[in-house]
Amino acid sequence: MTPADADAHPLVRNALRITLSAKEYKLLHEYIIQRTPPSIKDKAPSPSRYEAIVRSKNKHNEAALRASLRVFLVSGGLLKLVEAIVRRIQGDMSKKKPRSSILHSPNFRLSLSLSLVVLLHRFLYRFFVKLRTNLRTDDARPFRERNPRVSRALTSRYAPAVGASMAGFALGICPQTQLRITAAIYAGTRTMEFVFNALDEKGWFGDRPWWFASWLLMPVSCAQLFHAFVFDRETVPKVCPPRICALLLCPSYIRGRPESLPAGFPWPDKEAVVDSLANIARLRWPPSCGTAFVHHILLSVPPLARFLTTVTLALSVLKFKTILSHPISAVNSLSKKIIKLTAILSAAAGSAWGTLCLWHVILPRSVLPTKRFFLSGAVAGIPFAFLENSRSIFMYFFRLAVRSKWDVGVKNGLWKGWKGGDLWIIVLAWAVMGSLLEHRPSPVQGKGVRKSLAWLRGDGFVDPVEAAAKKKARKSSTQKQPGNEARA
């Protein structure tokens, strides 16, 4: 370090360390500072001088602080932006928000909890890695002999991942309980998906039948969502696609106001009709439908096909070059996709209502008067068996169903929430995901998920699967060199 670098104030040096790393400053200097006017460019330090100023022995701690600070600032800015957009859409810009302490601000506490999660996760992961390394040395043999169980746990290859997952308890600072419950459901279901992938790779489900696939989640999900839609509509998650609700309010089964009816005559809206249907079922007089299923197909297919065509064409803009290179095959595949989705969604919605007629004919009126809506919802999920390679969609509906079931249980007093239970689910799910990433990262589906988990523990935004493949290829190429073969 030069004398000029040594004269830098410690506060300035520490501020620079947690603001930009030497590598980031080098990129910034190459792409931005070099293009600035000479008056600014001459005052900016060179990359080598900046590296000498911020040089430190605690690079990992500084990187953790830097990442945590950035998460705090970026998440806080995004939350402010989203809040402003929502207020603008709702027309509440003129209304002044009541002033409150910044410590009680939900956005501030959410940003603080996210930044603490990143900071604690990196600190804990590095701590347990160092502890595991030290406990495996010869100097720690007396400790291992005195505490064999503790030693086995701390020297396990999964100890850093499990220990670092305790950072999830920092989400307890977040005051949005509903947001934590949603995060717990997402983490739990994703972990179950990754565990299934790991068991499948090991051959546990090698002899499974052809029909055993992720589409089996749809009958379960549709059963819960359809029953909740009729009897507990407030528990249907608001993130449920509005078009699904529109399908459930299909005109052939839930009639709208006739156009010829004078304005002075009252007519119940569609949701009021569904509420009345629930009351009829509770009185053990389930509805009967006749030929409404055919009417439903004729009425719902045209608008549904137009909607799906619009959505599919909008999404296909991302593949514009592929469409231009192979226009005929691209148009054929898009047409098949639209027709298949239209048939599946229309059949699912029609089956949900149409099977109520079947139960009315088969079952006595006192047998399962309200629970038969579960059966109808399950039948509505069967057409999704023809939708291939859509596990993410099935998992999305499954998460909606789990959230709906939880809210229904709380509403009816079937169970009470365990204080901090959502945090425990997040921590356990995080521990399992981290252990899978440590042992075999390929079951952790999604390149973005793997990169995020690797970034959280301080390994950089890299995919462990790609890193392992490159390492294996490099090792095999080294072994195939002529000098190595001669020595072998």
Short mmCIF file of C-alpha atoms in Angstrom, two decimals:
data_model
loop_
_atom_site.label_atom_id
_atom_site.label_comp_id
_atom_site.label_asym_id
_atom_site.label_seq_id
_atom_site.Cartn_x
_atom_site.Cartn_y
_atom_site.Cartn_z
CA MET A 1 0.00 0.00 0.00
CA THR A 2 1.38 3.40 -0.96
CA PRO A 3 1.57 6.30 1.52
CA ALA A 4 -1.27 8.01 -0.32
CA ASP A 5 -3.43 4.94 0.18
CA ALA A 6 -2.44 4.68 3.83
CA ASP A 7 -3.61 8.28 4.39
CA ALA A 8 -7.18 7.32 3.46
CA HIS A 9 -9.47 7.73 6.45
CA PRO A 10 -10.57 4.37 7.97
CA LEU A 11 -14.24 5.36 7.67
CA VAL A 12 -13.79 6.19 3.99
CA ARG A 13 -11.92 2.95 3.41
CA ASN A 14 -14.63 0.88 5.13
CA ALA A 15 -17.36 2.73 3.25
CA LEU A 16 -15.65 1.94 -0.05
CA ARG A 17 -15.25 -1.72 0.93
CA ILE A 18 -18.97 -2.25 1.53
CA THR A 19 -19.93 -0.18 -1.52
CA LEU A 20 -17.90 -1.67 -4.38
CA SER A 21 -15.45 -4.52 -4.61
CA ALA A 22 -12.21 -4.11 -6.53
CA LYS A 23 -13.52 -6.24 -9.41
CA GLU A 24 -16.75 -4.23 -9.63
CA TYR A 25 -14.85 -0.95 -9.58
CA LYS A 26 -12.62 -2.21 -12.39
CA LEU A 27 -15.67 -2.92 -14.56
CA LEU A 28 -17.17 0.43 -13.62
CA HIS A 29 -13.92 2.16 -14.51
CA GLU A 30 -13.67 0.42 -17.89
CA TYR A 31 -17.24 0.96 -19.07
CA ILE A 32 -18.28 4.26 -17.44
CA ILE A 33 -15.47 6.30 -15.93
CA GLN A 34 -13.31 6.04 -19.05
CA ARG A 35 -16.13 7.68 -21.04
CA THR A 36 -16.58 10.63 -18.65
CA PRO A 37 -15.07 14.09 -19.18
CA PRO A 38 -11.35 14.48 -18.30
CA SER A 39 -12.18 16.58 -15.23
CA ILE A 40 -13.98 13.60 -13.67
CA LYS A 41 -11.78 10.87 -15.12
CA ASP A 42 -8.57 12.40 -13.72
CA LYS A 43 -9.99 12.63 -10.20
CA ALA A 44 -11.20 9.02 -10.09
CA PRO A 45 -8.64 6.55 -8.71
CA SER A 46 -7.27 3.86 -10.97
CA PRO A 47 -8.39 0.24 -10.43
CA SER A 48 -5.02 -0.73 -8.97
CA ARG A 49 -5.08 2.16 -6.51
CA TYR A 50 -8.69 1.41 -5.56
CA GLU A 51 -7.74 -2.23 -4.95
CA ALA A 52 -4.89 -1.10 -2.70
CA ILE A 53 -7.25 1.15 -0.74
CA VAL A 54 -9.94 -1.49 -0.11
CA ARG A 55 -7.56 -4.41 0.40
CA SER A 56 -8.56 -6.35 3.53
CA LYS A 57 -8.19 -9.71 5.25
CA ASN A 58 -11.96 -10.11 5.76
CA LYS A 59 -13.18 -10.24 2.17
CA HIS A 60 -15.99 -12.66 2.97
CA ASN A 61 -17.42 -10.47 5.74
CA GLU A 62 -17.23 -7.39 3.54
CA ALA A 63 -18.93 -9.23 0.68
CA ALA A 64 -21.70 -10.32 3.06
CA LEU A 65 -22.22 -6.77 4.32
CA ARG A 66 -22.17 -5.45 0.75
CA ALA A 67 -24.78 -7.96 -0.42
CA SER A 68 -26.97 -7.34 2.63
CA LEU A 69 -26.87 -3.58 2.15
CA ARG A 70 -27.76 -3.89 -1.52
CA VAL A 71 -30.69 -6.18 -0.75
CA PHE A 72 -31.94 -3.66 1.82
CA LEU A 73 -31.72 -0.72 -0.58
CA VAL A 74 -33.08 -2.51 -3.66
CA SER A 75 -35.98 -4.18 -1.83
CA GLY A 76 -36.88 -0.92 -0.09
CA GLY A 77 -36.87 0.96 -3.38
CA LEU A 78 -38.97 -1.69 -5.12
CA LEU A 79 -41.51 -1.75 -2.29
CA LYS A 80 -41.81 2.04 -2.43
CA LEU A 81 -42.26 1.90 -6.20
CA VAL A 82 -44.92 -0.81 -6.00
CA GLU A 83 -46.76 1.11 -3.28
CA ALA A 84 -46.73 4.28 -5.38
CA ILE A 85 -48.00 2.41 -8.45
CA VAL A 86 -50.81 0.78 -6.47
CA ARG A 87 -51.84 4.10 -4.96
CA ARG A 88 -51.80 5.69 -8.42
CA ILE A 89 -53.99 2.94 -9.84
CA GLN A 90 -56.41 3.15 -6.91
CA GLY A 91 -56.50 6.95 -7.12
CA ASP A 92 -55.28 7.55 -3.56
CA MET A 93 -52.41 9.91 -4.44
CA SER A 94 -54.22 12.91 -2.95
CA LYS A 95 -54.77 11.20 0.40
CA LYS A 96 -51.98 11.63 2.89
CA LYS A 97 -50.80 8.55 4.69
CA PRO A 98 -50.77 8.73 8.48
CA ARG A 99 -47.28 9.32 9.76
CA SER A 100 -45.68 6.51 11.70
CA SER A 101 -42.25 5.66 13.00
CA ILE A 102 -39.89 4.18 10.43
CA LEU A 103 -39.32 1.23 12.76
CA HIS A 104 -43.03 0.39 12.50
CA SER A 105 -43.14 0.74 8.72
CA PRO A 106 -44.02 -2.63 7.10
CA ASN A 107 -41.85 -1.92 4.06
CA PHE A 108 -38.85 -0.98 6.20
CA ARG A 109 -39.18 -4.09 8.36
CA LEU A 110 -39.59 -6.34 5.33
CA SER A 111 -36.47 -4.90 3.70
CA LEU A 112 -34.60 -5.19 7.00
CA SER A 113 -35.62 -8.83 7.43
CA LEU A 114 -34.53 -9.74 3.89
CA SER A 115 -31.15 -8.05 4.32
CA LEU A 116 -30.61 -9.76 7.68
CA VAL A 117 -31.45 -13.12 6.11
CA VAL A 118 -28.68 -12.63 3.54
CA LEU A 119 -26.18 -11.38 6.13
CA LEU A 120 -26.86 -14.10 8.71
CA HIS A 121 -26.95 -16.86 6.11
CA ARG A 122 -23.49 -15.97 4.81
CA PHE A 123 -22.04 -15.54 8.31
CA LEU A 124 -23.52 -18.81 9.58
CA TYR A 125 -22.53 -20.78 6.51
CA ARG A 126 -18.92 -19.62 6.71
CA PHE A 127 -18.85 -20.20 10.49
CA PHE A 128 -20.04 -23.80 10.20
CA VAL A 129 -17.65 -24.47 7.30
CA LYS A 130 -14.72 -23.30 9.43
CA LEU A 131 -16.00 -25.20 12.46
CA ARG A 132 -16.36 -28.39 10.43
CA THR A 133 -12.82 -27.99 9.08
CA ASN A 134 -11.34 -27.41 12.54
CA LEU A 135 -13.19 -30.33 14.12
CA ARG A 136 -11.78 -32.72 11.52
CA THR A 137 -8.16 -31.93 12.45
CA ASP A 138 -6.03 -34.04 14.79
CA ASP A 139 -6.05 -31.30 17.43
CA ALA A 140 -9.82 -31.74 17.85
CA ARG A 141 -9.63 -35.51 18.42
CA PRO A 142 -10.16 -35.21 22.24
CA PHE A 143 -13.34 -33.22 21.61
CA ARG A 144 -14.58 -35.78 19.08
CA GLU A 145 -13.95 -38.62 21.54
CA ARG A 146 -15.77 -36.84 24.37
CA ASN A 147 -18.75 -35.77 22.22
CA PRO A 148 -19.20 -38.35 19.45
CA ARG A 149 -22.79 -37.42 18.54
CA VAL A 150 -22.18 -33.69 18.47
CA SER A 151 -19.00 -34.24 16.48
CA ARG A 152 -20.78 -36.38 13.89
CA ALA A 153 -23.42 -33.69 13.49
CA LEU A 154 -20.96 -30.80 13.21
CA THR A 155 -18.56 -32.62 10.88
CA SER A 156 -21.31 -33.76 8.52
CA ARG A 157 -21.17 -32.37 5.00
CA TYR A 158 -24.68 -31.02 5.54
CA ALA A 159 -23.85 -29.11 8.75
CA PRO A 160 -23.10 -25.76 7.01
CA ALA A 161 -26.34 -25.87 5.01
CA VAL A 162 -28.47 -26.84 8.01
CA GLY A 163 -26.81 -24.31 10.30
CA ALA A 164 -27.09 -21.48 7.79
CA SER A 165 -30.81 -22.15 7.32
CA MET A 166 -31.40 -20.72 10.81
CA ALA A 167 -31.06 -17.32 9.15
CA GLY A 168 -34.67 -17.80 8.07
CA PHE A 169 -35.80 -16.87 11.59
CA ALA A 170 -34.86 -13.28 10.71
CA LEU A 171 -38.06 -13.17 8.65
CA GLY A 172 -39.87 -12.90 11.98
CA ILE A 173 -39.12 -9.16 11.82
CA CYS A 174 -41.45 -8.96 8.82
CA PRO A 175 -44.91 -7.91 10.11
CA GLN A 176 -46.82 -9.28 7.10
CA THR A 177 -48.04 -12.59 8.54
CA GLN A 178 -49.91 -13.53 5.37
CA LEU A 179 -46.75 -12.98 3.33
CA ARG A 180 -44.81 -15.29 5.65
CA ILE A 181 -47.50 -17.97 5.34
CA THR A 182 -47.33 -17.72 1.54
CA ALA A 183 -43.53 -17.98 1.68
CA ALA A 184 -43.78 -21.02 3.97
CA ILE A 185 -46.19 -22.78 1.61
CA TYR A 186 -43.99 -22.01 -1.38
CA ALA A 187 -40.82 -23.18 0.36
CA GLY A 188 -42.47 -26.34 1.65
CA THR A 189 -43.95 -27.37 -1.70
CA ARG A 190 -40.74 -26.60 -3.59
CA THR A 191 -38.78 -28.68 -1.11
CA MET A 192 -41.14 -31.62 -1.56
CA GLU A 193 -40.68 -31.28 -5.31
CA PHE A 194 -36.89 -31.34 -4.96
CA VAL A 195 -37.01 -34.35 -2.62
CA PHE A 196 -39.17 -36.19 -5.15
CA ASN A 197 -36.63 -35.37 -7.87
CA ALA A 198 -33.80 -36.70 -5.70
CA LEU A 199 -35.65 -39.94 -4.96
CA ASP A 200 -36.54 -40.29 -8.64
CA GLU A 201 -32.88 -39.94 -9.61
CA LYS A 202 -32.00 -42.70 -7.15
CA GLY A 203 -34.51 -45.03 -8.82
CA TRP A 204 -37.21 -45.09 -6.16
CA PHE A 205 -39.92 -44.51 -8.76
CA GLY A 206 -38.35 -46.40 -11.64
CA ASP A 207 -41.29 -48.82 -11.99
CA ARG A 208 -44.06 -46.26 -11.64
CA PRO A 209 -47.01 -46.60 -14.04
CA TRP A 210 -47.45 -44.22 -16.97
CA TRP A 211 -50.29 -42.35 -15.29
CA PHE A 212 -48.29 -41.59 -12.12
CA ALA A 213 -47.18 -38.00 -12.77
CA SER A 214 -47.50 -34.49 -11.42
CA TRP A 215 -50.94 -34.03 -12.99
CA LEU A 216 -52.34 -36.03 -10.05
CA LEU A 217 -52.00 -32.85 -8.01
CA MET A 218 -54.76 -31.25 -10.08
CA PRO A 219 -57.71 -33.39 -8.87
CA VAL A 220 -56.68 -32.65 -5.28
CA SER A 221 -56.18 -28.95 -5.98
CA CYS A 222 -59.36 -28.51 -8.01
CA ALA A 223 -61.39 -30.36 -5.38
CA GLN A 224 -60.34 -27.92 -2.66
CA LEU A 225 -60.58 -24.81 -4.83
CA PHE A 226 -64.03 -25.69 -6.22
CA HIS A 227 -65.46 -26.46 -2.79
CA ALA A 228 -63.96 -23.25 -1.38
CA PHE A 229 -65.26 -21.27 -4.36
CA VAL A 230 -68.82 -22.33 -3.55
CA PHE A 231 -68.83 -22.40 0.26
CA ASP A 232 -65.88 -20.24 1.41
CA ARG A 233 -65.17 -17.89 -1.48
CA GLU A 234 -63.22 -15.45 0.67
CA THR A 235 -60.62 -18.16 1.28
CA VAL A 236 -59.88 -18.61 -2.43
CA PRO A 237 -56.52 -16.85 -2.82
CA LYS A 238 -56.71 -13.48 -4.54
CA VAL A 239 -53.78 -14.52 -6.75
CA CYS A 240 -56.00 -17.19 -8.32
CA PRO A 241 -56.25 -16.36 -12.03
CA PRO A 242 -59.38 -14.27 -12.62
CA ARG A 243 -60.13 -16.24 -15.76
CA ILE A 244 -60.49 -19.41 -13.68
CA CYS A 245 -63.13 -17.70 -11.56
CA ALA A 246 -64.82 -16.49 -14.73
CA LEU A 247 -64.89 -20.06 -16.01
CA LEU A 248 -66.45 -21.24 -12.76
CA LEU A 249 -69.10 -18.55 -13.24
CA CYS A 250 -69.85 -19.92 -16.71
CA PRO A 251 -73.07 -18.65 -18.31
CA SER A 252 -74.58 -22.07 -19.00
CA TYR A 253 -74.69 -23.01 -15.31
CA ILE A 254 -74.71 -19.64 -13.54
CA ARG A 255 -77.09 -17.54 -15.60
CA GLY A 256 -76.55 -13.82 -15.97
CA ARG A 257 -79.23 -11.15 -16.08
CA PRO A 258 -81.40 -11.55 -19.19
CA GLU A 259 -81.08 -8.64 -21.60
CA SER A 260 -84.85 -8.50 -22.09
CA LEU A 261 -85.52 -8.09 -18.36
CA PRO A 262 -86.63 -4.55 -17.46
CA ALA A 263 -84.21 -2.54 -15.34
CA GLY A 264 -86.69 -2.25 -12.47
CA PHE A 265 -86.82 -5.99 -11.84
CA PRO A 266 -84.16 -7.33 -9.44
CA TRP A 267 -81.82 -10.10 -10.52
CA PRO A 268 -79.10 -11.69 -8.38
CA ASP A 269 -75.52 -11.41 -9.57
CA LYS A 270 -73.52 -14.55 -10.33
CA GLU A 271 -71.80 -14.72 -6.96
CA ALA A 272 -75.15 -14.45 -5.19
CA VAL A 273 -76.37 -17.38 -7.30
CA VAL A 274 -73.35 -19.43 -6.19
CA ASP A 275 -74.06 -18.52 -2.55
CA SER A 276 -77.65 -19.68 -2.99
CA LEU A 277 -76.34 -22.90 -4.53
CA ALA A 278 -74.27 -23.47 -1.39
CA ASN A 279 -77.35 -22.92 0.79
CA ILE A 280 -79.33 -25.39 -1.32
CA ALA A 281 -76.60 -27.99 -0.87
CA ARG A 282 -76.56 -27.43 2.89
CA LEU A 283 -80.32 -28.07 2.90
CA ARG A 284 -79.62 -31.41 1.17
CA TRP A 285 -81.22 -30.47 -2.12
CA PRO A 286 -78.33 -30.58 -4.61
CA PRO A 287 -78.98 -28.95 -8.00
CA SER A 288 -79.93 -30.73 -11.20
CA CYS A 289 -78.69 -29.70 -14.66
CA GLY A 290 -79.98 -31.65 -17.70
CA THR A 291 -78.19 -30.69 -20.91
CA ALA A 292 -76.31 -27.72 -19.46
CA PHE A 293 -72.91 -29.34 -20.11
CA VAL A 294 -73.41 -29.17 -23.89
CA HIS A 295 -74.58 -25.57 -23.56
CA HIS A 296 -71.50 -24.82 -21.49
CA ILE A 297 -69.17 -26.15 -24.19
CA LEU A 298 -70.93 -24.13 -26.88
CA LEU A 299 -70.91 -20.92 -24.84
CA SER A 300 -67.48 -21.08 -23.21
CA VAL A 301 -65.25 -22.37 -26.01
CA PRO A 302 -65.31 -19.30 -28.34
CA PRO A 303 -64.42 -16.62 -25.72
CA LEU A 304 -61.93 -18.95 -24.05
CA ALA A 305 -60.24 -19.68 -27.38
CA ARG A 306 -59.97 -15.95 -28.13
CA PHE A 307 -58.47 -15.27 -24.71
CA LEU A 308 -55.92 -18.09 -24.97
CA THR A 309 -55.01 -17.02 -28.51
CA THR A 310 -54.26 -13.50 -27.28
CA VAL A 311 -52.15 -14.74 -24.37
CA THR A 312 -50.27 -17.31 -26.47
CA LEU A 313 -49.47 -14.81 -29.22
CA ALA A 314 -48.29 -12.28 -26.64
CA LEU A 315 -45.97 -14.84 -25.06
CA SER A 316 -44.71 -16.01 -28.46
CA VAL A 317 -43.20 -12.58 -29.11
CA LEU A 318 -40.22 -13.74 -27.05
CA LYS A 319 -39.63 -16.47 -29.65
CA PHE A 320 -40.05 -14.17 -32.65
CA LYS A 321 -36.82 -15.27 -34.36
CA THR A 322 -37.76 -18.95 -34.08
CA ILE A 323 -41.18 -18.26 -35.59
CA LEU A 324 -39.64 -16.37 -38.53
CA SER A 325 -37.14 -19.14 -39.21
CA HIS A 326 -39.79 -21.92 -39.16
CA PRO A 327 -43.16 -20.17 -39.65
CA ILE A 328 -45.28 -23.16 -40.68
CA SER A 329 -44.18 -25.47 -37.87
CA ALA A 330 -44.41 -22.61 -35.35
CA VAL A 331 -47.98 -21.77 -36.39
CA ASN A 332 -48.96 -25.44 -36.22
CA SER A 333 -47.51 -25.86 -32.72
CA LEU A 334 -49.21 -22.66 -31.50
CA SER A 335 -52.54 -23.79 -32.96
CA LYS A 336 -52.28 -27.21 -31.32
CA LYS A 337 -51.39 -25.59 -28.00
CA ILE A 338 -54.36 -23.21 -28.13
CA ILE A 339 -56.80 -25.97 -29.09
CA LYS A 340 -55.50 -28.28 -26.36
CA LEU A 341 -55.67 -25.61 -23.65
CA THR A 342 -59.15 -24.57 -24.73
CA ALA A 343 -60.42 -28.14 -24.63
CA ILE A 344 -58.81 -28.90 -21.26
CA LEU A 345 -59.99 -25.74 -19.48
CA SER A 346 -63.49 -25.89 -20.91
CA ALA A 347 -63.84 -29.58 -20.04
CA ALA A 348 -62.51 -28.97 -16.53
CA ALA A 349 -64.96 -26.16 -15.77
CA GLY A 350 -67.86 -28.03 -17.34
CA SER A 351 -67.01 -31.23 -15.46
CA ALA A 352 -66.99 -29.37 -12.15
CA TRP A 353 -70.60 -28.27 -12.59
CA GLY A 354 -71.84 -31.11 -14.79
CA THR A 355 -70.90 -33.90 -12.37
CA LEU A 356 -73.16 -32.32 -9.76
CA CYS A 357 -76.02 -33.59 -11.91
CA LEU A 358 -74.44 -37.06 -11.89
CA TRP A 359 -74.21 -37.12 -8.09
CA HIS A 360 -77.82 -35.89 -7.94
CA VAL A 361 -78.90 -38.94 -9.94
CA ILE A 362 -76.65 -41.51 -8.25
CA LEU A 363 -76.53 -40.39 -4.61
CA PRO A 364 -79.45 -39.86 -2.24
CA ARG A 365 -79.95 -36.23 -1.26
CA SER A 366 -78.73 -36.84 2.32
CA VAL A 367 -75.44 -38.47 1.24
CA LEU A 368 -72.55 -36.01 1.03
CA PRO A 369 -74.79 -32.98 0.39
CA THR A 370 -71.87 -30.53 0.54
CA LYS A 371 -68.85 -32.83 0.21
CA ARG A 372 -69.90 -33.87 -3.29
CA PHE A 373 -68.47 -30.56 -4.45
CA PHE A 374 -65.08 -32.03 -3.55
CA LEU A 375 -65.83 -34.97 -5.86
CA SER A 376 -66.88 -32.65 -8.67
CA GLY A 377 -63.70 -30.62 -8.27
CA ALA A 378 -61.61 -33.79 -8.37
CA VAL A 379 -63.28 -34.84 -11.62
CA ALA A 380 -62.55 -31.36 -12.99
CA GLY A 381 -58.85 -31.99 -12.45
CA ILE A 382 -58.75 -35.14 -14.59
CA PRO A 383 -58.62 -33.36 -18.01
CA PHE A 384 -55.28 -31.85 -16.99
CA ALA A 385 -53.75 -35.30 -17.50
CA PHE A 386 -53.52 -34.37 -21.20
CA LEU A 387 -51.38 -31.30 -20.42
CA GLU A 388 -47.80 -32.51 -20.71
CA ASN A 389 -44.69 -30.92 -19.21
CA SER A 390 -46.66 -28.56 -16.97
CA ARG A 391 -45.45 -29.41 -13.50
CA SER A 392 -44.96 -25.74 -12.64
CA ILE A 393 -48.64 -25.05 -13.42
CA PHE A 394 -49.78 -28.03 -11.35
CA MET A 395 -47.56 -26.97 -8.44
CA TYR A 396 -48.97 -23.44 -8.66
CA PHE A 397 -52.55 -24.68 -8.30
CA PHE A 398 -51.48 -27.05 -5.53
CA ARG A 399 -50.02 -24.12 -3.57
CA LEU A 400 -53.27 -22.20 -4.07
CA ALA A 401 -55.22 -25.19 -2.76
CA VAL A 402 -52.98 -25.57 0.30
CA ARG A 403 -53.39 -21.89 1.14
CA SER A 404 -57.15 -22.13 0.65
CA LYS A 405 -57.38 -25.23 2.88
CA TRP A 406 -55.38 -23.48 5.59
CA ASP A 407 -57.66 -20.42 5.52
CA VAL A 408 -60.79 -22.60 5.55
CA GLY A 409 -59.49 -24.50 8.58
CA VAL A 410 -58.72 -21.27 10.44
CA LYS A 411 -62.14 -19.84 9.54
CA ASN A 412 -64.02 -22.93 10.76
CA GLY A 413 -61.83 -23.39 13.85
CA LEU A 414 -60.44 -26.75 12.74
CA TRP A 415 -56.94 -25.67 13.78
CA LYS A 416 -55.15 -22.69 15.19
CA GLY A 417 -51.96 -21.23 13.87
CA TRP A 418 -48.82 -22.12 15.79
CA LYS A 419 -46.93 -18.96 16.61
CA GLY A 420 -43.76 -18.98 14.56
CA GLY A 421 -44.78 -22.15 12.73
CA ASP A 422 -44.38 -20.50 9.34
CA LEU A 423 -40.79 -19.60 10.21
CA TRP A 424 -40.03 -23.18 11.26
CA ILE A 425 -41.38 -24.46 7.94
CA ILE A 426 -39.23 -21.96 6.04
CA VAL A 427 -36.12 -22.91 8.03
CA LEU A 428 -36.67 -26.67 7.64
CA ALA A 429 -37.38 -26.32 3.92
CA TRP A 430 -34.30 -24.16 3.50
CA ALA A 431 -32.17 -26.72 5.35
CA VAL A 432 -33.38 -29.53 3.07
CA MET A 433 -32.81 -27.45 -0.08
CA GLY A 434 -29.33 -26.50 1.08
CA SER A 435 -28.50 -30.13 1.88
CA LEU A 436 -29.69 -31.25 -1.54
CA LEU A 437 -27.63 -28.53 -3.18
CA GLU A 438 -24.59 -29.65 -1.20
CA HIS A 439 -24.98 -33.35 -1.98
CA ARG A 440 -26.51 -33.45 -5.46
CA PRO A 441 -27.62 -30.11 -6.95
CA SER A 442 -29.41 -31.52 -10.01
CA PRO A 443 -32.67 -32.38 -8.13
CA VAL A 444 -33.00 -28.68 -7.25
CA GLN A 445 -35.02 -27.83 -10.33
CA GLY A 446 -34.54 -24.41 -11.88
CA LYS A 447 -31.25 -22.77 -12.79
CA GLY A 448 -32.35 -19.52 -11.14
CA VAL A 449 -33.16 -21.29 -7.86
CA ARG A 450 -29.77 -23.01 -7.78
CA LYS A 451 -27.95 -19.76 -8.57
CA SER A 452 -29.88 -17.91 -5.86
CA LEU A 453 -29.08 -20.54 -3.23
CA ALA A 454 -25.41 -20.50 -4.23
CA TRP A 455 -25.35 -16.69 -4.09
CA LEU A 456 -26.96 -16.70 -0.64
CA ARG A 457 -24.14 -18.78 0.82
CA GLY A 458 -21.49 -16.58 -0.82
CA ASP A 459 -20.38 -18.75 -3.75
CA GLY A 460 -21.34 -16.19 -6.36
CA PHE A 461 -24.23 -16.19 -8.82
CA VAL A 462 -23.21 -19.48 -10.45
CA ASP A 463 -25.09 -22.68 -11.20
CA PRO A 464 -23.59 -25.57 -9.16
CA VAL A 465 -24.65 -28.06 -11.86
CA GLU A 466 -22.78 -26.18 -14.58
CA ALA A 467 -19.80 -25.62 -12.28
CA ALA A 468 -19.62 -29.35 -11.49
CA ALA A 469 -19.91 -30.24 -15.20
CA LYS A 470 -17.08 -27.85 -16.12
CA LYS A 471 -14.93 -29.21 -13.31
CA LYS A 472 -15.55 -32.77 -14.46
CA ALA A 473 -14.76 -31.91 -18.09
CA ARG A 474 -11.58 -30.12 -17.05
CA LYS A 475 -10.52 -33.10 -14.95
CA SER A 476 -11.18 -35.60 -17.76
CA SER A 477 -9.29 -33.46 -20.28
CA THR A 478 -6.32 -33.29 -17.91
CA GLN A 479 -6.29 -37.07 -17.52
CA LYS A 480 -6.35 -37.56 -21.31
CA GLN A 481 -3.22 -35.50 -21.92
CA PRO A 482 -0.29 -37.51 -23.45
CA GLY A 483 2.01 -36.88 -20.50
CA ASN A 484 -0.57 -38.11 -17.99
CA GLU A 485 -1.30 -41.22 -20.09
CA ALA A 486 2.42 -42.07 -20.28
CA ARG A 487 2.79 -41.70 -16.51
CA ALA A 488 -0.30 -43.85 -16.01
#
